[in-house]
XYZ file of C-alpha atoms in Angstrom:
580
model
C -11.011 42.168 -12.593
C -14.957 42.116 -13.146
C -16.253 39.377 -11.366
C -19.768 37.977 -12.304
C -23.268 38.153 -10.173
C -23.318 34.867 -7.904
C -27.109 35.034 -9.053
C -26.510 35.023 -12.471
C -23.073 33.590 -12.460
C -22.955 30.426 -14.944
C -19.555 27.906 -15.014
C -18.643 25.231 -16.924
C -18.782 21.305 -14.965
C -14.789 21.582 -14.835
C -14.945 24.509 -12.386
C -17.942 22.846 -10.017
C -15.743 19.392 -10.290
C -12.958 21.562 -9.006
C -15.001 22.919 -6.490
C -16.131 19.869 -5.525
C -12.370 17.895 -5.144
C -11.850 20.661 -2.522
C -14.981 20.029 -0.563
C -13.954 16.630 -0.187
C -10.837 17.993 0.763
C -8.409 16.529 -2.036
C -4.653 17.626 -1.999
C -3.420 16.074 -4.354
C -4.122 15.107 -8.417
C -1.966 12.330 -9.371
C -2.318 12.601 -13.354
C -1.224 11.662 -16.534
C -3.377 13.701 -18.626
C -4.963 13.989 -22.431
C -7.293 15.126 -24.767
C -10.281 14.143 -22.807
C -8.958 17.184 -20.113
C -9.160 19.980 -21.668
C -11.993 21.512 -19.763
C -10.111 20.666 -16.617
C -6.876 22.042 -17.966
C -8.295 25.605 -18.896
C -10.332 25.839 -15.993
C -6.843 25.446 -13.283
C -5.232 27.703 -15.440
C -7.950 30.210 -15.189
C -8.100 29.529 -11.277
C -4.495 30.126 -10.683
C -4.906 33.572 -12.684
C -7.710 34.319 -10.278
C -5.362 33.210 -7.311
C -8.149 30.503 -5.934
C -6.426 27.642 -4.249
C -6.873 23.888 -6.031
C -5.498 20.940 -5.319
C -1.783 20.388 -6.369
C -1.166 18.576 -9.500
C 1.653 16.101 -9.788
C 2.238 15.447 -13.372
C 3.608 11.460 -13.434
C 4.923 10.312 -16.764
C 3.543 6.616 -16.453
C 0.211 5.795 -14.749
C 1.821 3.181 -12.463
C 3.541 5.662 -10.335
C 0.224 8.008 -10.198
C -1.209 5.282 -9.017
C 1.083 4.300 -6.239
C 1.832 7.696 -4.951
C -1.541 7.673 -3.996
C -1.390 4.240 -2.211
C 1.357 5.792 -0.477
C 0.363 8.933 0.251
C -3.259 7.043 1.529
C -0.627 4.893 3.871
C 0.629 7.678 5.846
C -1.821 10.172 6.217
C -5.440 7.536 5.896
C -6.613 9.828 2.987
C -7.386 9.401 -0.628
C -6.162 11.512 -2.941
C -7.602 11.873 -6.632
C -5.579 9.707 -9.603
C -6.491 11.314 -13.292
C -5.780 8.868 -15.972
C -6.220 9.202 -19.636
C -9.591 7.094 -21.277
C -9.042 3.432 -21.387
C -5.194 3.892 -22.023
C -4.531 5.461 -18.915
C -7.513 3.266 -16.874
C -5.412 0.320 -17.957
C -2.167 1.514 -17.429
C -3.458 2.245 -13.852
C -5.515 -1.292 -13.152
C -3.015 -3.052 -11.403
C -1.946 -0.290 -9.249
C -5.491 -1.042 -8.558
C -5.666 -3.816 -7.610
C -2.549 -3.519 -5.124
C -4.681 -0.637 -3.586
C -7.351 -2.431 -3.662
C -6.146 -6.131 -1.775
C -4.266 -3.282 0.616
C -7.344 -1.472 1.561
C -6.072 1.933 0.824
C -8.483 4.181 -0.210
C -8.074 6.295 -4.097
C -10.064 8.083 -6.241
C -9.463 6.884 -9.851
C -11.004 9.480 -12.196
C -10.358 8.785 -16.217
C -11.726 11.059 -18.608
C -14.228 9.410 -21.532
C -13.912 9.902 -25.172
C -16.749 12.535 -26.529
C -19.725 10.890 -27.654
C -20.386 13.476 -30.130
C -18.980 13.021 -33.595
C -19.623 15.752 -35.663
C -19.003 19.167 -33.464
C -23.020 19.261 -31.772
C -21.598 19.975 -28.607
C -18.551 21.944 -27.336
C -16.073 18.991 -26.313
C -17.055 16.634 -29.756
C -14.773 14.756 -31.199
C -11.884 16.529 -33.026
C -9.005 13.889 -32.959
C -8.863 10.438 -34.746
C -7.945 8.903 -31.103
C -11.155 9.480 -30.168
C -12.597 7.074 -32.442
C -10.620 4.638 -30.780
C -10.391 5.223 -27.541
C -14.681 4.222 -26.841
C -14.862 0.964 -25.706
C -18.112 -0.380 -25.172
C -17.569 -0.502 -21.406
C -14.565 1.258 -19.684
C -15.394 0.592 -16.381
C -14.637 -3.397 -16.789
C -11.401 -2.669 -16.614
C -11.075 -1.832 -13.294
C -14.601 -2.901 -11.561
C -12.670 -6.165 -9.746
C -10.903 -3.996 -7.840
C -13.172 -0.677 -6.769
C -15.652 -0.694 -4.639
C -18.112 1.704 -6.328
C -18.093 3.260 -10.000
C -20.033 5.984 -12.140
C -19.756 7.701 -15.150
C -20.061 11.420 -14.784
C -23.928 12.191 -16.372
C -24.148 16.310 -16.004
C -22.367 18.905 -14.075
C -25.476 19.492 -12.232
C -24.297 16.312 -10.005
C -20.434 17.060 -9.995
C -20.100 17.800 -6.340
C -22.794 15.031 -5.346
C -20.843 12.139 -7.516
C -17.450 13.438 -5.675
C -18.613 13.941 -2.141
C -20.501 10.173 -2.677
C -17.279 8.553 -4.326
C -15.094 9.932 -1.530
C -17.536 8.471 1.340
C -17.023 5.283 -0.088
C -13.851 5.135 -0.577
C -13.145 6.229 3.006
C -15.666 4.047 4.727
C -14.758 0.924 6.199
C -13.123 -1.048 4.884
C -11.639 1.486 2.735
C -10.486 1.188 -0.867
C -10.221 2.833 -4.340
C -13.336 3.716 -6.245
C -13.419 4.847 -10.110
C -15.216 7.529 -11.986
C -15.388 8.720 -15.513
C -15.872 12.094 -16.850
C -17.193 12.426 -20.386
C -15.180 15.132 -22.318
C -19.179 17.302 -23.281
C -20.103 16.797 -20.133
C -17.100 18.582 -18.527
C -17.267 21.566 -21.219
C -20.973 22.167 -20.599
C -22.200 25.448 -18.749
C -24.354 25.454 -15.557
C -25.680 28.211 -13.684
C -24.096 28.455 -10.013
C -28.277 28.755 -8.367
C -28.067 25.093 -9.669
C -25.472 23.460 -8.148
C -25.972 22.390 -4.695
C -23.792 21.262 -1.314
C -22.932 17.680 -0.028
C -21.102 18.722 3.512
C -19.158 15.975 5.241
C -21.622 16.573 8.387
C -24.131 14.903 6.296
C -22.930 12.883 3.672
C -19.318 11.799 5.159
C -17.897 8.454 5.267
C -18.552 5.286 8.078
C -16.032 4.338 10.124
C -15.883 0.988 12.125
C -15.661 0.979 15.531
C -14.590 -1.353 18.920
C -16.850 -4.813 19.715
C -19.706 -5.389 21.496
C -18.816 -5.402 25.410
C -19.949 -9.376 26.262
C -17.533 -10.654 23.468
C -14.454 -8.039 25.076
C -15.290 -10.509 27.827
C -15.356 -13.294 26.467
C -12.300 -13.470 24.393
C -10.629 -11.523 27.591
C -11.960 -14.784 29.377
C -10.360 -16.558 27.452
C -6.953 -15.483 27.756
C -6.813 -15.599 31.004
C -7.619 -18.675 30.947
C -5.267 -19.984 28.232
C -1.767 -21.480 28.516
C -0.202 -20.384 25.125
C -2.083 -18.144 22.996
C -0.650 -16.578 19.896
C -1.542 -13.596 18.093
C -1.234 -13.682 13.562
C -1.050 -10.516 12.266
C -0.425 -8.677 9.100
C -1.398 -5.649 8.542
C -2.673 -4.696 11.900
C -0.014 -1.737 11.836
C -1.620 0.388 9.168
C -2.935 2.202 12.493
C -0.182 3.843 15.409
C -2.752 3.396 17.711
C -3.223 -0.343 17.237
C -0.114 -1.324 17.093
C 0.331 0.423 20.161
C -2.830 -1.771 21.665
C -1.455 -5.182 20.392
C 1.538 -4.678 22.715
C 0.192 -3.619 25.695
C -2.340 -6.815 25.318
C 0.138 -9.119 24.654
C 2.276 -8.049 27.331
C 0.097 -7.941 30.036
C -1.557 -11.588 28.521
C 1.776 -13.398 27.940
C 0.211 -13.347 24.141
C 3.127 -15.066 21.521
C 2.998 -12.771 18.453
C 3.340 -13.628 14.588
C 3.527 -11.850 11.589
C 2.760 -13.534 8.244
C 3.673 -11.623 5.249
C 3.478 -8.578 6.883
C 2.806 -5.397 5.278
C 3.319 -3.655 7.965
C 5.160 -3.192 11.416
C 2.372 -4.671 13.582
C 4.674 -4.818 16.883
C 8.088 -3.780 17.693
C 10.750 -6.024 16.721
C 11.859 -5.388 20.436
C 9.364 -6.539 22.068
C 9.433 -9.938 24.112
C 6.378 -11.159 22.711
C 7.385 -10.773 19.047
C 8.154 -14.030 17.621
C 9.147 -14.045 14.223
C 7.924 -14.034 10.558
C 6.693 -17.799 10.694
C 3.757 -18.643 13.500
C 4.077 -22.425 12.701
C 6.189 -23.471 15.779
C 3.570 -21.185 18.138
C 0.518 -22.841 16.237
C 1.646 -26.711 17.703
C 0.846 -26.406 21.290
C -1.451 -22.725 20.834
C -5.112 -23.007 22.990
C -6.290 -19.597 22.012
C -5.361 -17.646 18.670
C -6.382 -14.290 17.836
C -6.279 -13.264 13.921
C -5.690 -9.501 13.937
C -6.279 -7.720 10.373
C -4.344 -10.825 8.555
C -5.767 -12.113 4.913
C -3.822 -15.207 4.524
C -2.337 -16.284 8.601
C -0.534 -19.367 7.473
C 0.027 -21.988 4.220
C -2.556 -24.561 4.640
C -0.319 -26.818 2.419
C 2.196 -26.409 4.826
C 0.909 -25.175 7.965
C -2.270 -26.474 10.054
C -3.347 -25.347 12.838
C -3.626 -27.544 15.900
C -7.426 -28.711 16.278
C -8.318 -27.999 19.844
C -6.937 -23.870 19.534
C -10.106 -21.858 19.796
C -9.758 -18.959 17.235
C -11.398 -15.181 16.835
C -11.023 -13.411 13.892
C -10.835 -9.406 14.324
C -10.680 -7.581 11.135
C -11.665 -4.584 9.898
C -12.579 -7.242 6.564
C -13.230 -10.679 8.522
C -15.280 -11.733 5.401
C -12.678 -11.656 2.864
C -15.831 -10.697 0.790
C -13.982 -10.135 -2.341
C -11.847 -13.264 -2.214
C -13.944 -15.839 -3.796
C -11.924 -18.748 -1.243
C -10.405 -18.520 1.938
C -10.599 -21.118 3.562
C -9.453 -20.108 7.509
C -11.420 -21.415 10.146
C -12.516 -19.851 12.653
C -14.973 -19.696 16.263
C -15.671 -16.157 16.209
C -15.516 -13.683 13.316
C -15.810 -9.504 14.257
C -15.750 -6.621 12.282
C -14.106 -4.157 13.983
C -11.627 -1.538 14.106
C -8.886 -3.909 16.006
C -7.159 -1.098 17.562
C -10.184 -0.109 19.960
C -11.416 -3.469 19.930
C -8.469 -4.671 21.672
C -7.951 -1.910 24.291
C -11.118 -3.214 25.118
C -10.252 -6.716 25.723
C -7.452 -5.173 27.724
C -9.775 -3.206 29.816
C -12.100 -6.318 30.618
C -8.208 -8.362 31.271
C -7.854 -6.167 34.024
C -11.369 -6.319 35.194
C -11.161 -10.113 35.340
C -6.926 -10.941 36.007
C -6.126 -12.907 38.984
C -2.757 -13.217 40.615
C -2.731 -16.612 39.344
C -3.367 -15.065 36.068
C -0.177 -12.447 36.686
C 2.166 -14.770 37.396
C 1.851 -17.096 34.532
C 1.614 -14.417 31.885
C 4.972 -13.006 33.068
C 6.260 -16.538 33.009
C 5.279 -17.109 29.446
C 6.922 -13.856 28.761
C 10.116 -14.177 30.578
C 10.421 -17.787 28.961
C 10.430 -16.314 25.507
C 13.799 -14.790 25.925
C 16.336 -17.592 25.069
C 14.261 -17.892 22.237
C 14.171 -14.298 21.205
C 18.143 -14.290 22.265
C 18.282 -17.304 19.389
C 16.842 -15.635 16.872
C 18.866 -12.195 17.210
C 22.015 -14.172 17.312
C 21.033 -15.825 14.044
C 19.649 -13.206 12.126
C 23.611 -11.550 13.334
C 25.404 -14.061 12.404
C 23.739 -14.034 8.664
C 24.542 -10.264 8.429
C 27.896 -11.280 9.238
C 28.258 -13.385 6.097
C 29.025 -10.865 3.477
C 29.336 -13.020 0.413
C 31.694 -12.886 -2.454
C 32.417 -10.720 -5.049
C 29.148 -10.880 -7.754
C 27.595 -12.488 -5.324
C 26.854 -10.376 -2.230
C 24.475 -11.895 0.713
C 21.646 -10.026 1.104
C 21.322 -10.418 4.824
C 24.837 -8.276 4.688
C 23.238 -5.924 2.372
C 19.993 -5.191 4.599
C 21.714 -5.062 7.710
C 24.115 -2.895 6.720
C 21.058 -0.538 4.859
C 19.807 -0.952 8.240
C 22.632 0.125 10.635
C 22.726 3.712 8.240
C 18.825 4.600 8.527
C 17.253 5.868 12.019
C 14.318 4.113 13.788
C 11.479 6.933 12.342
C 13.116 6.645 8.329
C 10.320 4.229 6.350
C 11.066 1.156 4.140
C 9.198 -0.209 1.544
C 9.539 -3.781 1.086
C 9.153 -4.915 -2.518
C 11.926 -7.519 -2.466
C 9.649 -10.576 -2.841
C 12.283 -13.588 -2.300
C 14.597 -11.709 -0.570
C 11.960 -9.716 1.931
C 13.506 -12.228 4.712
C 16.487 -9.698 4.969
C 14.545 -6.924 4.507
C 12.317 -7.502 7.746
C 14.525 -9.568 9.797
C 17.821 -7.577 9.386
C 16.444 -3.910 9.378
C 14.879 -3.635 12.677
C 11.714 -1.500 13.148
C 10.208 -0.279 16.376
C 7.940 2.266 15.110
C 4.667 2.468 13.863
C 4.253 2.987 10.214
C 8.110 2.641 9.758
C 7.519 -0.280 7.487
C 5.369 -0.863 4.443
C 4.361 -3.582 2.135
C 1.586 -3.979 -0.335
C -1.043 -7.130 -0.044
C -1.730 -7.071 -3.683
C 0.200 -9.173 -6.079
C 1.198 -6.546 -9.002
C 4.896 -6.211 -9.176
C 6.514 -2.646 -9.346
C 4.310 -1.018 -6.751
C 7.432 -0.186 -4.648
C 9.196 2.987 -6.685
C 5.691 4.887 -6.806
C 4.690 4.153 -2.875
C 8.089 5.080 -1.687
C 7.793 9.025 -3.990
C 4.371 9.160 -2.015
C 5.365 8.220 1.291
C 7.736 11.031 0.755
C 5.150 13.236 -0.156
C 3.051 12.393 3.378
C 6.803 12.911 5.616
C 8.869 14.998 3.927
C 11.065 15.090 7.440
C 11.971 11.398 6.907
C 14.640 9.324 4.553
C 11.889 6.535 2.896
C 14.250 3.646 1.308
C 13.013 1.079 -0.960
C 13.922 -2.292 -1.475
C 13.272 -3.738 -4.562
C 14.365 -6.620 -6.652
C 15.438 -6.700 -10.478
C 12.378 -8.117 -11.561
C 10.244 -5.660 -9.566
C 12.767 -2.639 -10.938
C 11.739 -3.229 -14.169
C 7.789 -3.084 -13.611
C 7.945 -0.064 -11.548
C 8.698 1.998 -14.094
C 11.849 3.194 -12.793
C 12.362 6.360 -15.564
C 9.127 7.635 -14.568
C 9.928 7.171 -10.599
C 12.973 8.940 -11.259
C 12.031 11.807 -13.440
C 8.799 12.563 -10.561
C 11.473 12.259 -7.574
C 14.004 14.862 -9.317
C 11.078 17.379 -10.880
C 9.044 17.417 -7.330
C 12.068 17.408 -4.890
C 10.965 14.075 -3.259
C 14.902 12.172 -2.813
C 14.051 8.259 -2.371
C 16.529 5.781 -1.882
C 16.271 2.500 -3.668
C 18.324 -0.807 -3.156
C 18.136 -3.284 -6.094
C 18.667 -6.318 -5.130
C 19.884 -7.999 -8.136
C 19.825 -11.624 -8.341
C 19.451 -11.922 -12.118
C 15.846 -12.269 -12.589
C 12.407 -13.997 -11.043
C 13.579 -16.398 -8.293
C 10.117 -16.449 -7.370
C 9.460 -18.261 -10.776
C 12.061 -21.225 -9.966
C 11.115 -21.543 -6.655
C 7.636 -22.499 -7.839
C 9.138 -24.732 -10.235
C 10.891 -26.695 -8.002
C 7.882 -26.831 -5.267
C 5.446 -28.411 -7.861
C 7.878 -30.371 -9.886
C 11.593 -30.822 -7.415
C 12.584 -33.459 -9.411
C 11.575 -32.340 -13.141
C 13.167 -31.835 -16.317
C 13.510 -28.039 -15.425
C 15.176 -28.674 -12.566
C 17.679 -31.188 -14.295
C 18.201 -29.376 -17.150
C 18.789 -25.440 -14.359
C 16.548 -23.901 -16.675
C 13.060 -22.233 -15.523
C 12.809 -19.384 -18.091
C 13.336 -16.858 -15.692
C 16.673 -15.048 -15.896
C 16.766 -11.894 -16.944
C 20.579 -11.163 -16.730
C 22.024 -9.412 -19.945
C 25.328 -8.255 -21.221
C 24.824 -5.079 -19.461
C 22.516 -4.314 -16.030
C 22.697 -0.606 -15.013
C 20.319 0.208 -12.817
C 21.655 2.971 -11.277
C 22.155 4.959 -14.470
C 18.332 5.344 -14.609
C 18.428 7.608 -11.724
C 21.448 8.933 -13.032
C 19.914 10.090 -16.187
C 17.241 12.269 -14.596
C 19.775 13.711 -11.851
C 19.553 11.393 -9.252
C 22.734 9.353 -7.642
C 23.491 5.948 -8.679
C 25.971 3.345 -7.633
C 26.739 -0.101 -8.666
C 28.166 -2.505 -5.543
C 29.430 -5.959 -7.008
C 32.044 -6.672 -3.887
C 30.930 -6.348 -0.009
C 34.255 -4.719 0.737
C 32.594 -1.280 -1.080
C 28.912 -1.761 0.103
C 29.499 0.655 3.247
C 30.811 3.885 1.772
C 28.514 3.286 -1.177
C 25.177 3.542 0.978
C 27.158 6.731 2.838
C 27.408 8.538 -0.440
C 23.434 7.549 -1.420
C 22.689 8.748 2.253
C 24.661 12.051 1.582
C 22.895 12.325 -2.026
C 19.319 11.607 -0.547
C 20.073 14.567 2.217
C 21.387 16.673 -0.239
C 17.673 16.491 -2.408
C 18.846 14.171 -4.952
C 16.950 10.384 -5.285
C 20.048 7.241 -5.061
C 19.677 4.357 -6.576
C 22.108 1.366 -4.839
C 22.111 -1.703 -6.958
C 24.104 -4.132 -5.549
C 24.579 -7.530 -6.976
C 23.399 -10.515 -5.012
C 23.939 -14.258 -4.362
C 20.965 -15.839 -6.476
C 18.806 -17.652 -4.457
């Protein structure tokens, strides 16, 4: 094969844009492709011919699950991978996997091609397709720019590997999170000569990363607690890192520290712990003197939770600001940026500078007089499993627990069962880091698509998702199904069917308890039909389905989705629930 003079060598912008994805290191292309590709399409195929490595393309049949594979990829592993969407159809299609990303802090590169801007065949790329004339909106980038933190439209080749290496330092900087960039179909098919097209290393362009606190306010807060008589810790998504989670419990531990999670998207501290107290940090906010918030957005209700007035609270987060939330409303004596992991092994370090045997003794009180409270709330969270409900109407605490008793301590779960996530987190226990995961955005249907990329990121582990009916119809499902089956990646999903938005009547009934909706049963959100088979979806593209209605068949039913799942094939278990 003649290859060309690097001095006199010329490429089109799709090859350097190649080039430049792996510079910034880019595994993996989550697309849904078009007509605005073509440049990018011909130049992988002429790469492969040539044998050059690229970055693996996972074709996804609906943008949604693109764009969660990434989020769950960017969960395991900390890096973004590259999303390719189709013009404003695919941008769209993609915006509230976006936003989930986005509220979560996971870092994405969203990359949509643009229609040409030439109309009558000036410039290789112009227009050649009535959808082009359609698919220019005035501006593109509005329908995402609430939810990236930087944006650019592609101007020249001559800037390809720039553009990437700066939207991948954003995106991975602190606090992380997707950006978006479009690529103008000319301005892919033009031709550049390789003397012009210059490197952006990582050495000198790479991305910031947030580090510990500034020693004198270790001390203080580590002052503090040694001082106090009940502090608590609220927590949500402090887990995203092993090595914080790791941190939290050693500090609470040796600091007799009470520890909450409130809508947790992750595992932030073994459910074994002693200092783990539950989903709800209302009872340890009445009597709590010093409160840390650890990488939690929302810590409590303030409709229904206050805290008490005389706690003195520090805010550690790696976003303390909540700068794109335009209310919060939390507050607070001390607010630090930080990365929380390191910052609190350093309030550790400074506990054990300062501790006093005083100190010792009534930490490991506080901890020791957690247990008949801890042995309370193991006994009831058994004796729910132990209720298996009826016929049509299985309990989900039976269902979880029993999900739970077939998985190992490293396999992942994805929570995406909104009214029912109670079970999920109470009755599957987790003691691992990154074992659980959630999402902090509020787009429905994320759960499918995070679960396929999880799987992706640790192949070597069973990921199951729980999901409920509503969320099983946002996510997707015959595109979840058809990418699980053509790229080897078994998930197991539980549908937890409860005949349609709970969520919906719940609010109902909080704003209005005594209404004419709630007299007349009727709050326009059941979405039960004559027919609900879930599990044929996954059946259609080769996967395993079952359909539990009685508890007496719920065991061997998650054995033979176990056996599928191990066997390379994706289950989906929907079992139907007690309505809430």
């Amino acid at each position: 094969m003649n290859k060309q003079d690097p001095a006199t060598a010329a490429h089109s912008t799709a090859h350097y844009f190649l080039e430049g994805l792996n510079d910034i290191e880019v595994d993996y292309i989550f697309s849904n492709l078009g007509t605005d590709h073509v440049s990018l399409i011909e130049e992988m195929a002429r790469w492969k011919q040539e044998g050059r490595a690229t970055a693996q393309v996972v074709l996804c049949p609906h943008e949604n699950v693109a764009i969660h594979m990434a989020a769950g990829y960017a969960a395991m592993t900390g890096q973004g991978q590259a999303v390719m969407v189709h013009v404003d159809a695919g941008t769209a299609n993609a915006a509230m996997g976006l936003h989930n990303m986005f509220r979560s802090r996971l870092p994405v590169m969203l990359m949509a091609g643009k229609a040409p801007y030439t109309l009558r065949g000036e410039l290789p790329g112009s227009r050649d397709n009535y959808v082009h004339f359609v698919q220019d909106p005035f501006d593109i980038g509005s329908l995402v720019r609430p939810y990236v933190k930087w944006e650019y439209s592609l101007p020249s080749g001559v800037v390809a590997k720039e553009a990437l290496r700066r939207a991948h330092t954003v995106m991975q900087s602190d606090p992380p999170g997707p950006v978006y960039m479009t690529l103008p179909r000319e301005t892919l098919a033009e031709t550049w000569p390789a003397a012009q097209i210059q490197e952006f290393p990582q050495a000198s362009y790479g991305s910031v990363a947030l580090g510990g606190i500034d020693p004198q306010a270790a001390e203080s807060i580590a002052r503090q607690l040694i001082a106090a008589r009940q502090p608590v810790v609220v927590t949500a998504y402090l887990g995203r890192k092993a090595k914080a989670v790791a941190a939290l419990e050693a500090l609470a531990r040796r600091c007799g520290i009470r520890v909450y999670e409130f809508m947790p998207t992750h595992m932030n501290i073994s459910r074994e712990s002693p200092c783990f107290g539950g989903f709800d940090p209302k009872p340890g906010l009445a009597d709590a003197d010093v409160g840390l918030l650890l990488d939690v957005d929302v810590p409590w209700l303030p409709q229904f939770t206050q805290a008490h007035p005389g706690t003195r609270w520090t805010h550690i987060d790696v976003d303390p600001l909540k700068r794109d939330f335009p209310m919060w409303g939390f507050a607070t004596h001390t607010r630090l940026q930080a990365d929380c992991g390191r910052a609190l092994e350093q309030i550790l370090e400074a506990v054990e500078r300062l501790a006093t045997p005083d100190f010792d003794q009534g930490a490991a009180a506080r901890v020791a007089g957690w247990e008949p409270a801890n042995a309370e709330r193991r006994a009831r969270l058994a004796r729910a499993a132990q209720e298996r409900g009826a016929p049509g109407g299985i309990s989900p605490q039976y269902v979880c627990a029993a999900v739970g008793a077939a998985i190992a301590p490293h396999d992942i779960v994805i929570n995406e069962a909104i009214r029912n996530s109670p079970a999920v987190l109470g009755q599957i226990p987790r003691t691992q880091p990154l074992t659980l995961l959630g999402c902090s955005g509020g787009g429905l249907g994320y759960s499918g698509g995070i679960a396929l990329g999880v799987k992706l990121a640790r192949p070597d582990v069973r990921v199951v998702q729980f999901v409920g009916d509503g969320g099983f119809h946002f996510s997707t499902p015959a595109s979840v199904y058809a990418v699980a089956q053509n790229y080897r990646l078994p998930i197991l999903t539980v549908v937890l069917d409860n005949g349609g938005w709970q969520a919906v009547k719940e609010a109902v009934l909080r704003v209005y308890p005594d209404g004419d909706a709630a007299a007349a049963n009727e709050f326009q959100a059941r979405l039960a039909g004559e027919k609900r088979g879930f599990e044929q979806i996954a059946q259609a593209f080769g996967g395993h389905g079952e359909y539990v209605q009685d508890p007496d068949e719920l065991p061997a039913a998650i054995a033979r989705c176990l056996q599928a799942l191990d066997a390379g094939r994706a289950a989906v278990l929907n079992v139907k629930v007690s309505q809430l």
